[in-house]
PDB file of N, CA, C and O in Angstrom:
ATOM      1  N   MET K  93       0.796  -1.118  -0.018  1.00 89.00           N
ATOM      2  CA  MET K  93      -0.036  -0.014   0.039  1.00 89.00           C
ATOM      3  C   MET K  93       0.917   1.169   0.038  1.00 89.00           C
ATOM      4  O   MET K  93       1.989   1.219   0.554  1.00 89.00           O
ATOM      5  N   LYS K  94       0.318   2.350  -0.478  1.00 92.00           N
ATOM      6  CA  LYS K  94       0.939   3.514  -0.543  1.00 92.00           C
ATOM      7  C   LYS K  94       1.411   4.112   0.808  1.00 92.00           C
ATOM      8  O   LYS K  94       0.514   4.071   1.783  1.00 92.00           O
ATOM      9  N   GLY K  95       2.618   4.515   1.041  1.00 92.00           N
ATOM     10  CA  GLY K  95       2.953   4.970   2.391  1.00 92.00           C
ATOM     11  C   GLY K  95       3.561   3.877   3.283  1.00 92.00           C
ATOM     12  O   GLY K  95       4.075   4.169   4.389  1.00 92.00           O
ATOM     13  N   GLN K  96       3.578   2.546   2.809  1.00 95.00           N
ATOM     14  CA  GLN K  96       4.053   1.594   3.836  1.00 95.00           C
ATOM     15  C   GLN K  96       5.612   1.620   3.815  1.00 95.00           C
ATOM     16  O   GLN K  96       6.286   1.769   2.735  1.00 95.00           O
ATOM     17  N   ILE K  97       6.142   1.139   4.823  1.00 96.00           N
ATOM     18  CA  ILE K  97       7.619   1.147   4.926  1.00 96.00           C
ATOM     19  C   ILE K  97       8.239  -0.296   4.578  1.00 96.00           C
ATOM     20  O   ILE K  97       7.506  -1.278   4.983  1.00 96.00           O
ATOM     21  N   VAL K  98       9.215  -0.310   3.682  1.00 95.00           N
ATOM     22  CA  VAL K  98       9.757  -1.594   3.256  1.00 95.00           C
ATOM     23  C   VAL K  98      11.291  -1.476   3.499  1.00 95.00           C
ATOM     24  O   VAL K  98      11.927  -0.462   3.467  1.00 95.00           O
ATOM     25  N   ARG K  99      11.952  -2.711   3.380  1.00 96.00           N
ATOM     26  CA  ARG K  99      13.472  -2.791   3.407  1.00 96.00           C
ATOM     27  C   ARG K  99      13.797  -3.760   2.358  1.00 96.00           C
ATOM     28  O   ARG K  99      13.196  -4.773   2.170  1.00 96.00           O
ATOM     29  N   SER K 100      14.898  -3.342   1.620  1.00 95.00           N
ATOM     30  CA  SER K 100      15.144  -4.104   0.458  1.00 95.00           C
ATOM     31  C   SER K 100      16.002  -5.405   0.974  1.00 95.00           C
ATOM     32  O   SER K 100      16.891  -5.251   1.799  1.00 95.00           O
ATOM     33  N   LYS K 101      15.729  -6.575   0.323  1.00 95.00           N
ATOM     34  CA  LYS K 101      16.497  -7.757   0.735  1.00 95.00           C
ATOM     35  C   LYS K 101      17.376  -8.159  -0.317  1.00 95.00           C
ATOM     36  O   LYS K 101      18.212  -9.145  -0.211  1.00 95.00           O
ATOM     37  N   LYS K 102      17.341  -7.704  -1.618  1.00 88.00           N
ATOM     38  CA  LYS K 102      18.221  -7.976  -2.764  1.00 88.00           C
ATOM     39  C   LYS K 102      18.676  -6.834  -3.489  1.00 88.00           C
ATOM     40  O   LYS K 102      17.877  -5.774  -3.479  1.00 88.00           O
ATOM     41  N   GLY K 103      19.673  -6.937  -4.209  1.00 88.00           N
ATOM     42  CA  GLY K 103      20.134  -5.778  -5.033  1.00 88.00           C
ATOM     43  C   GLY K 103      21.295  -5.058  -4.343  1.00 88.00           C
ATOM     44  O   GLY K 103      21.761  -5.216  -3.245  1.00 88.00           O
ATOM     45  N   ARG K 104      21.521  -4.033  -5.088  1.00 92.00           N
ATOM     46  CA  ARG K 104      22.639  -3.102  -4.688  1.00 92.00           C
ATOM     47  C   ARG K 104      22.236  -2.279  -3.489  1.00 92.00           C
ATOM     48  O   ARG K 104      23.076  -1.779  -2.775  1.00 92.00           O
ATOM     49  N   ASP K 105      21.000  -2.117  -3.470  1.00 91.00           N
ATOM     50  CA  ASP K 105      20.461  -1.249  -2.198  1.00 91.00           C
ATOM     51  C   ASP K 105      20.010  -2.198  -1.049  1.00 91.00           C
ATOM     52  O   ASP K 105      19.220  -1.858  -0.168  1.00 91.00           O
ATOM     53  N   GLU K 106      20.565  -3.384  -0.932  1.00 93.00           N
ATOM     54  CA  GLU K 106      20.277  -4.344   0.059  1.00 93.00           C
ATOM     55  C   GLU K 106      20.448  -3.848   1.537  1.00 93.00           C
ATOM     56  O   GLU K 106      21.437  -3.179   1.851  1.00 93.00           O
ATOM     57  N   GLY K 107      19.282  -3.921   2.318  1.00 93.00           N
ATOM     58  CA  GLY K 107      19.235  -3.452   3.695  1.00 93.00           C
ATOM     59  C   GLY K 107      18.784  -2.093   3.819  1.00 93.00           C
ATOM     60  O   GLY K 107      18.619  -1.559   5.000  1.00 93.00           O
ATOM     61  N   LYS K 108      18.562  -1.245   2.797  1.00 95.00           N
ATOM     62  CA  LYS K 108      18.106   0.075   2.852  1.00 95.00           C
ATOM     63  C   LYS K 108      16.585   0.174   3.100  1.00 95.00           C
ATOM     64  O   LYS K 108      15.817  -0.631   2.552  1.00 95.00           O
ATOM     65  N   VAL K 109      16.177   1.206   3.791  1.00 95.00           N
ATOM     66  CA  VAL K 109      14.716   1.386   4.093  1.00 95.00           C
ATOM     67  C   VAL K 109      14.045   2.306   3.138  1.00 95.00           C
ATOM     68  O   VAL K 109      14.624   3.474   2.777  1.00 95.00           O
ATOM     69  N   PHE K 110      12.975   2.102   2.637  1.00 96.00           N
ATOM     70  CA  PHE K 110      12.237   2.996   1.712  1.00 96.00           C
ATOM     71  C   PHE K 110      10.828   3.096   2.085  1.00 96.00           C
ATOM     72  O   PHE K 110      10.347   2.351   2.970  1.00 96.00           O
ATOM     73  N   VAL K 111      10.121   4.013   1.457  1.00 96.00           N
ATOM     74  CA  VAL K 111       8.666   4.047   1.614  1.00 96.00           C
ATOM     75  C   VAL K 111       8.079   3.892   0.302  1.00 96.00           C
ATOM     76  O   VAL K 111       8.530   4.380  -0.768  1.00 96.00           O
ATOM     77  N   ILE K 112       6.873   3.202   0.102  1.00 95.00           N
ATOM     78  CA  ILE K 112       6.176   3.064  -1.104  1.00 95.00           C
ATOM     79  C   ILE K 112       5.486   4.313  -1.583  1.00 95.00           C
ATOM     80  O   ILE K 112       4.732   4.782  -0.791  1.00 95.00           O
ATOM     81  N   SER K 113       5.979   4.750  -2.779  1.00 93.00           N
ATOM     82  CA  SER K 113       5.337   6.156  -3.223  1.00 93.00           C
ATOM     83  C   SER K 113       4.222   5.805  -4.099  1.00 93.00           C
ATOM     84  O   SER K 113       3.208   6.554  -4.325  1.00 93.00           O
ATOM     85  N   GLU K 114       4.234   4.639  -4.920  1.00 93.00           N
ATOM     86  CA  GLU K 114       3.193   4.294  -5.833  1.00 93.00           C
ATOM     87  C   GLU K 114       3.274   2.753  -6.066  1.00 93.00           C
ATOM     88  O   GLU K 114       4.378   2.211  -6.126  1.00 93.00           O
ATOM     89  N   VAL K 115       2.127   2.200  -6.212  1.00 95.00           N
ATOM     90  CA  VAL K 115       1.972   0.775  -6.605  1.00 95.00           C
ATOM     91  C   VAL K 115       1.693   0.761  -8.137  1.00 95.00           C
ATOM     92  O   VAL K 115       0.736   1.332  -8.574  1.00 95.00           O
ATOM     93  N   ILE K 116       2.638   0.120  -8.800  1.00 94.00           N
ATOM     94  CA  ILE K 116       2.549   0.020 -10.270  1.00 94.00           C
ATOM     95  C   ILE K 116       1.551  -1.086 -10.788  1.00 94.00           C
ATOM     96  O   ILE K 116       0.531  -0.781 -11.450  1.00 94.00           O
ATOM     97  N   ASP K 117       1.813  -2.460 -10.274  1.00 93.00           N
ATOM     98  CA  ASP K 117       0.905  -3.443 -10.375  1.00 93.00           C
ATOM     99  C   ASP K 117       1.232  -4.408  -9.210  1.00 93.00           C
ATOM    100  O   ASP K 117       1.876  -4.077  -8.308  1.00 93.00           O
ATOM    101  N   LYS K 118       0.749  -5.706  -9.390  1.00 93.00           N
ATOM    102  CA  LYS K 118       0.939  -6.649  -8.311  1.00 93.00           C
ATOM    103  C   LYS K 118       2.390  -7.198  -8.133  1.00 93.00           C
ATOM    104  O   LYS K 118       2.726  -7.557  -7.021  1.00 93.00           O
ATOM    105  N   ASP K 119       3.344  -6.846  -9.178  1.00 95.00           N
ATOM    106  CA  ASP K 119       4.794  -7.264  -8.981  1.00 95.00           C
ATOM    107  C   ASP K 119       5.666  -6.132  -8.808  1.00 95.00           C
ATOM    108  O   ASP K 119       6.723  -6.309  -8.196  1.00 95.00           O
ATOM    109  N   TYR K 120       5.465  -4.911  -9.031  1.00 96.00           N
ATOM    110  CA  TYR K 120       6.377  -3.799  -9.010  1.00 96.00           C
ATOM    111  C   TYR K 120       5.749  -2.501  -8.263  1.00 96.00           C
ATOM    112  O   TYR K 120       4.634  -2.272  -8.250  1.00 96.00           O
ATOM    113  N   LEU K 121       6.701  -1.868  -7.535  1.00 95.00           N
ATOM    114  CA  LEU K 121       6.404  -0.684  -6.792  1.00 95.00           C
ATOM    115  C   LEU K 121       7.488   0.387  -7.072  1.00 95.00           C
ATOM    116  O   LEU K 121       8.475   0.201  -7.629  1.00 95.00           O
ATOM    117  N   PHE K 122       7.023   1.675  -6.774  1.00 96.00           N
ATOM    118  CA  PHE K 122       7.986   2.785  -6.889  1.00 96.00           C
ATOM    119  C   PHE K 122       8.229   3.077  -5.329  1.00 96.00           C
ATOM    120  O   PHE K 122       7.461   3.323  -4.553  1.00 96.00           O
ATOM    121  N   LEU K 123       9.601   3.335  -5.076  1.00 96.00           N
ATOM    122  CA  LEU K 123      10.139   3.448  -3.797  1.00 96.00           C
ATOM    123  C   LEU K 123      10.896   4.729  -3.697  1.00 96.00           C
ATOM    124  O   LEU K 123      11.666   5.096  -4.649  1.00 96.00           O
ATOM    125  N   VAL K 124      10.831   5.476  -2.556  1.00 95.00           N
ATOM    126  CA  VAL K 124      11.676   6.620  -2.291  1.00 95.00           C
ATOM    127  C   VAL K 124      12.229   6.544  -0.918  1.00 95.00           C
ATOM    128  O   VAL K 124      11.688   5.865  -0.042  1.00 95.00           O
ATOM    129  N   ASP K 125      13.405   7.205  -0.694  1.00 93.00           N
ATOM    130  CA  ASP K 125      13.983   7.189   0.697  1.00 93.00           C
ATOM    131  C   ASP K 125      14.324   8.656   1.057  1.00 93.00           C
ATOM    132  O   ASP K 125      14.715   8.909   2.142  1.00 93.00           O
ATOM    133  N   GLY K 126      14.179   9.640   0.206  1.00 91.00           N
ATOM    134  CA  GLY K 126      14.434  10.998   0.489  1.00 91.00           C
ATOM    135  C   GLY K 126      16.021  11.373   0.264  1.00 91.00           C
ATOM    136  O   GLY K 126      16.297  12.542   0.389  1.00 91.00           O
ATOM    137  N   LYS K 127      16.776  10.439   0.193  1.00 92.00           N
ATOM    138  CA  LYS K 127      18.292  10.718   0.077  1.00 92.00           C
ATOM    139  C   LYS K 127      18.743  10.426  -1.359  1.00 92.00           C
ATOM    140  O   LYS K 127      18.836  11.344  -2.165  1.00 92.00           O
ATOM    141  N   LEU K 128      18.986   9.157  -1.770  1.00 92.00           N
ATOM    142  CA  LEU K 128      19.326   8.841  -3.020  1.00 92.00           C
ATOM    143  C   LEU K 128      18.110   8.806  -4.022  1.00 92.00           C
ATOM    144  O   LEU K 128      18.241   8.968  -5.150  1.00 92.00           O
ATOM    145  N   ARG K 129      17.127   8.191  -3.431  1.00 93.00           N
ATOM    146  CA  ARG K 129      15.720   8.066  -4.300  1.00 93.00           C
ATOM    147  C   ARG K 129      14.930   9.125  -3.814  1.00 93.00           C
ATOM    148  O   ARG K 129      14.131   8.844  -2.838  1.00 93.00           O
ATOM    149  N   LYS K 130      14.777  10.280  -4.485  1.00 94.00           N
ATOM    150  CA  LYS K 130      13.908  11.280  -4.152  1.00 94.00           C
ATOM    151  C   LYS K 130      12.543  11.186  -4.827  1.00 94.00           C
ATOM    152  O   LYS K 130      12.350  10.374  -5.680  1.00 94.00           O
ATOM    153  N   LEU K 131      11.647  12.055  -4.411  1.00 92.00           N
ATOM    154  CA  LEU K 131      10.295  12.054  -4.855  1.00 92.00           C
ATOM    155  C   LEU K 131      10.243  12.166  -6.409  1.00 92.00           C
ATOM    156  O   LEU K 131       9.245  11.585  -7.101  1.00 92.00           O
ATOM    157  N   ASP K 132      11.038  13.000  -6.966  1.00 93.00           N
ATOM    158  CA  ASP K 132      11.066  13.168  -8.370  1.00 93.00           C
ATOM    159  C   ASP K 132      11.705  12.081  -9.244  1.00 93.00           C
ATOM    160  O   ASP K 132      11.656  12.063 -10.448  1.00 93.00           O
ATOM    161  N   ARG K 133      12.478  11.143  -8.580  1.00 94.00           N
ATOM    162  CA  ARG K 133      13.187  10.011  -9.182  1.00 94.00           C
ATOM    163  C   ARG K 133      12.944   8.883  -8.408  1.00 94.00           C
ATOM    164  O   ARG K 133      14.004   8.350  -7.844  1.00 94.00           O
ATOM    165  N   PRO K 134      11.777   8.219  -8.284  1.00 95.00           N
ATOM    166  CA  PRO K 134      11.672   6.927  -7.536  1.00 95.00           C
ATOM    167  C   PRO K 134      12.299   5.787  -8.053  1.00 95.00           C
ATOM    168  O   PRO K 134      12.546   5.676  -9.255  1.00 95.00           O
ATOM    169  N   LYS K 135      12.613   4.706  -7.244  1.00 94.00           N
ATOM    170  CA  LYS K 135      13.155   3.480  -7.749  1.00 94.00           C
ATOM    171  C   LYS K 135      12.057   2.382  -7.956  1.00 94.00           C
ATOM    172  O   LYS K 135      11.276   2.244  -7.171  1.00 94.00           O
ATOM    173  N   LYS K 136      12.146   1.722  -9.055  1.00 95.00           N
ATOM    174  CA  LYS K 136      11.252   0.735  -9.452  1.00 95.00           C
ATOM    175  C   LYS K 136      11.851  -0.534  -8.863  1.00 95.00           C
ATOM    176  O   LYS K 136      12.922  -0.857  -9.174  1.00 95.00           O
ATOM    177  N   LYS K 137      10.987  -1.286  -8.181  1.00 95.00           N
ATOM    178  CA  LYS K 137      11.558  -2.504  -7.547  1.00 95.00           C
ATOM    179  C   LYS K 137      10.468  -3.585  -7.464  1.00 95.00           C
ATOM    180  O   LYS K 137       9.266  -3.264  -7.348  1.00 95.00           O
ATOM    181  N   LYS K 138      10.844  -4.902  -7.555  1.00 95.00           N
ATOM    182  CA  LYS K 138       9.886  -5.991  -7.376  1.00 95.00           C
ATOM    183  C   LYS K 138       9.543  -6.201  -6.026  1.00 95.00           C
ATOM    184  O   LYS K 138      10.405  -6.125  -5.035  1.00 95.00           O
ATOM    185  N   VAL K 139       8.125  -6.580  -5.663  1.00 95.00           N
ATOM    186  CA  VAL K 139       7.796  -6.848  -4.470  1.00 95.00           C
ATOM    187  C   VAL K 139       8.400  -8.055  -3.691  1.00 95.00           C
ATOM    188  O   VAL K 139       8.684  -7.904  -2.587  1.00 95.00           O
ATOM    189  N   LYS K 140       8.778  -8.967  -4.489  1.00 94.00           N
ATOM    190  CA  LYS K 140       9.468 -10.142  -4.024  1.00 94.00           C
ATOM    191  C   LYS K 140      10.857  -9.919  -3.440  1.00 94.00           C
ATOM    192  O   LYS K 140      11.365 -10.694  -2.684  1.00 94.00           O
ATOM    193  N   HIS K 141      11.509  -8.832  -3.765  1.00 95.00           N
ATOM    194  CA  HIS K 141      12.768  -8.433  -3.229  1.00 95.00           C
ATOM    195  C   HIS K 141      12.650  -7.410  -1.997  1.00 95.00           C
ATOM    196  O   HIS K 141      13.721  -6.749  -1.736  1.00 95.00           O
ATOM    197  N   LEU K 142      11.604  -7.413  -1.402  1.00 95.00           N
ATOM    198  CA  LEU K 142      11.293  -6.420  -0.271  1.00 95.00           C
ATOM    199  C   LEU K 142      10.843  -7.198   0.982  1.00 95.00           C
ATOM    200  O   LEU K 142       9.946  -8.220   0.882  1.00 95.00           O
ATOM    201  N   TYR K 143      11.281  -6.802   2.092  1.00 95.00           N
ATOM    202  CA  TYR K 143      10.612  -7.143   3.384  1.00 95.00           C
ATOM    203  C   TYR K 143       9.624  -5.957   3.778  1.00 95.00           C
ATOM    204  O   TYR K 143       9.934  -4.749   3.625  1.00 95.00           O
ATOM    205  N   ILE K 144       8.439  -6.405   4.096  1.00 93.00           N
ATOM    206  CA  ILE K 144       7.254  -5.344   4.101  1.00 93.00           C
ATOM    207  C   ILE K 144       6.968  -5.111   5.681  1.00 93.00           C
ATOM    208  O   ILE K 144       6.599  -6.165   6.250  1.00 93.00           O
ATOM    209  N   TYR K 145       7.072  -3.933   6.100  1.00 93.00           N
ATOM    210  CA  TYR K 145       6.868  -3.733   7.574  1.00 93.00           C
ATOM    211  C   TYR K 145       5.368  -3.303   7.583  1.00 93.00           C
ATOM    212  O   TYR K 145       4.614  -2.977   6.682  1.00 93.00           O
ATOM    213  N   ASN K 146       4.813  -3.419   8.852  1.00 94.00           N
ATOM    214  CA  ASN K 146       3.398  -2.998   9.183  1.00 94.00           C
ATOM    215  C   ASN K 146       3.253  -1.544   9.483  1.00 94.00           C
ATOM    216  O   ASN K 146       2.095  -1.142   9.781  1.00 94.00           O
ATOM    217  N   SER K 147       4.273  -0.790   9.217  1.00 92.00           N
ATOM    218  CA  SER K 147       4.240   0.679   9.581  1.00 92.00           C
ATOM    219  C   SER K 147       3.887   1.579   8.372  1.00 92.00           C
ATOM    220  O   SER K 147       4.308   1.139   7.112  1.00 92.00           O
ATOM    221  N   PHE K 148       3.274   2.586   8.679  1.00 93.00           N
ATOM    222  CA  PHE K 148       3.030   3.426   7.469  1.00 93.00           C
ATOM    223  C   PHE K 148       3.517   4.928   7.671  1.00 93.00           C
ATOM    224  O   PHE K 148       3.567   5.367   8.890  1.00 93.00           O
ATOM    225  N   ILE K 149       3.591   5.616   6.653  1.00 91.00           N
ATOM    226  CA  ILE K 149       3.931   7.085   6.707  1.00 91.00           C
ATOM    227  C   ILE K 149       2.795   7.783   5.953  1.00 91.00           C
ATOM    228  O   ILE K 149       2.463   7.301   4.914  1.00 91.00           O
ATOM    229  N   ASP K 150       2.375   8.942   6.507  1.00 90.00           N
ATOM    230  CA  ASP K 150       1.274   9.602   5.724  1.00 90.00           C
ATOM    231  C   ASP K 150       1.782  10.433   4.770  1.00 90.00           C
ATOM    232  O   ASP K 150       2.604  11.388   4.949  1.00 90.00           O
ATOM    233  N   LEU K 151       1.496  10.070   3.438  1.00 89.00           N
ATOM    234  CA  LEU K 151       2.013  10.868   2.304  1.00 89.00           C
ATOM    235  C   LEU K 151       1.082  11.790   1.819  1.00 89.00           C
ATOM    236  O   LEU K 151       1.313  12.298   0.835  1.00 89.00           O
ATOM    237  N   ASP K 152      -0.076  11.935   2.522  1.00 89.00           N
ATOM    238  CA  ASP K 152      -1.125  12.944   2.031  1.00 89.00           C
ATOM    239  C   ASP K 152      -0.928  14.300   2.817  1.00 89.00           C
ATOM    240  O   ASP K 152      -1.896  15.048   2.844  1.00 89.00           O
ATOM    241  N   VAL K 153       0.256  14.582   3.309  1.00 88.00           N
ATOM    242  CA  VAL K 153       0.469  15.875   3.900  1.00 88.00           C
ATOM    243  C   VAL K 153       0.460  16.983   2.928  1.00 88.00           C
ATOM    244  O   VAL K 153       0.863  16.773   1.778  1.00 88.00           O
ATOM    245  N   LYS K 154       0.360  18.195   3.362  1.00 89.00           N
ATOM    246  CA  LYS K 154       0.384  19.309   2.488  1.00 89.00           C
ATOM    247  C   LYS K 154       1.693  19.625   1.870  1.00 89.00           C
ATOM    248  O   LYS K 154       1.922  19.827   0.724  1.00 89.00           O
ATOM    249  N   ASP K 155       2.737  19.653   2.732  1.00 86.00           N
ATOM    250  CA  ASP K 155       4.095  19.978   2.362  1.00 86.00           C
ATOM    251  C   ASP K 155       5.008  18.669   2.135  1.00 86.00           C
ATOM    252  O   ASP K 155       6.046  18.584   2.898  1.00 86.00           O
ATOM    253  N   LEU K 156       4.566  17.785   1.431  1.00 90.00           N
ATOM    254  CA  LEU K 156       5.472  16.598   1.129  1.00 90.00           C
ATOM    255  C   LEU K 156       6.633  16.783   0.392  1.00 90.00           C
ATOM    256  O   LEU K 156       6.638  17.337  -0.721  1.00 90.00           O
ATOM    257  N   ASN K 157       7.782  16.426   0.995  1.00 92.00           N
ATOM    258  CA  ASN K 157       9.132  16.624   0.474  1.00 92.00           C
ATOM    259  C   ASN K 157      10.003  15.600   0.909  1.00 92.00           C
ATOM    260  O   ASN K 157       9.718  14.785   1.748  1.00 92.00           O
ATOM    261  N   ASP K 158      11.273  15.664   0.435  1.00 92.00           N
ATOM    262  CA  ASP K 158      12.325  14.579   0.734  1.00 92.00           C
ATOM    263  C   ASP K 158      12.759  14.654   2.172  1.00 92.00           C
ATOM    264  O   ASP K 158      13.009  13.654   2.756  1.00 92.00           O
ATOM    265  N   SER K 159      12.811  15.833   2.828  1.00 94.00           N
ATOM    266  CA  SER K 159      13.223  15.988   4.222  1.00 94.00           C
ATOM    267  C   SER K 159      12.131  15.409   5.098  1.00 94.00           C
ATOM    268  O   SER K 159      12.597  14.789   6.100  1.00 94.00           O
ATOM    269  N   TYR K 160      10.843  15.504   4.786  1.00 92.00           N
ATOM    270  CA  TYR K 160       9.803  14.975   5.599  1.00 92.00           C
ATOM    271  C   TYR K 160      10.019  13.373   5.530  1.00 92.00           C
ATOM    272  O   TYR K 160       9.962  12.710   6.596  1.00 92.00           O
ATOM    273  N   ILE K 161      10.304  12.768   4.470  1.00 94.00           N
ATOM    274  CA  ILE K 161      10.516  11.378   4.269  1.00 94.00           C
ATOM    275  C   ILE K 161      11.722  10.902   5.020  1.00 94.00           C
ATOM    276  O   ILE K 161      11.662   9.911   5.774  1.00 94.00           O
ATOM    277  N   ARG K 162      12.834  11.642   4.926  1.00 93.00           N
ATOM    278  CA  ARG K 162      14.055  11.193   5.703  1.00 93.00           C
ATOM    279  C   ARG K 162      13.667  11.187   7.179  1.00 93.00           C
ATOM    280  O   ARG K 162      14.223  10.351   7.880  1.00 93.00           O
ATOM    281  N   LYS K 163      13.169  12.233   7.764  1.00 93.00           N
ATOM    282  CA  LYS K 163      12.796  12.311   9.199  1.00 93.00           C
ATOM    283  C   LYS K 163      11.818  11.171   9.617  1.00 93.00           C
ATOM    284  O   LYS K 163      12.040  10.654  10.653  1.00 93.00           O
ATOM    285  N   LYS K 164      11.027  10.809   8.741  1.00 92.00           N
ATOM    286  CA  LYS K 164      10.067   9.597   9.184  1.00 92.00           C
ATOM    287  C   LYS K 164      10.716   8.223   9.170  1.00 92.00           C
ATOM    288  O   LYS K 164      10.327   7.352   9.832  1.00 92.00           O
ATOM    289  N   LEU K 165      11.673   8.119   8.229  1.00 92.00           N
ATOM    290  CA  LEU K 165      12.397   6.872   7.981  1.00 92.00           C
ATOM    291  C   LEU K 165      13.494   6.729   8.992  1.00 92.00           C
ATOM    292  O   LEU K 165      14.096   5.672   9.073  1.00 92.00           O
ATOM    293  N   LEU K 166      13.936   7.796   9.682  1.00 93.00           N
ATOM    294  CA  LEU K 166      15.054   7.694  10.587  1.00 93.00           C
ATOM    295  C   LEU K 166      15.074   6.583  11.553  1.00 93.00           C
ATOM    296  O   LEU K 166      16.101   5.910  11.855  1.00 93.00           O
ATOM    297  N   PRO K 167      13.954   6.460  12.361  1.00 92.00           N
ATOM    298  CA  PRO K 167      13.965   5.328  13.298  1.00 92.00           C
ATOM    299  C   PRO K 167      14.040   3.938  12.672  1.00 92.00           C
ATOM    300  O   PRO K 167      14.423   2.995  13.440  1.00 92.00           O
ATOM    301  N   TYR K 168      13.859   3.663  11.495  1.00 87.00           N
ATOM    302  CA  TYR K 168      13.869   2.407  10.830  1.00 87.00           C
ATOM    303  C   TYR K 168      15.271   2.012  10.374  1.00 87.00           C
ATOM    304  O   TYR K 168      15.585   0.875  10.016  1.00 87.00           O
ATOM    305  N   SER K 169      16.125   2.970  10.119  1.00 75.00           N
ATOM    306  CA  SER K 169      17.536   2.698   9.464  1.00 75.00           C
ATOM    307  C   SER K 169      18.576   2.446  10.565  1.00 75.00           C
ATOM    308  O   SER K 169      18.400   2.437  11.671  1.00 75.00           O
TER     309      SER K 169
END
């Protein structure tokens, strides 16, 4: 779901924490972390390469920016 926190388990970004910015289909997602993968350039990743947490970040805030995402992901990294 959009706003859900995930951690990569495969690939060059293994172990990094992201938030789901968009669901493409049942296999692919767009992820952002506010540092390397910003809102204007999300990462496309397969669902099977992710650990999915039960935590969510509210992405429907008025001033959504990369700094907001970095602050919310800080406790998970």
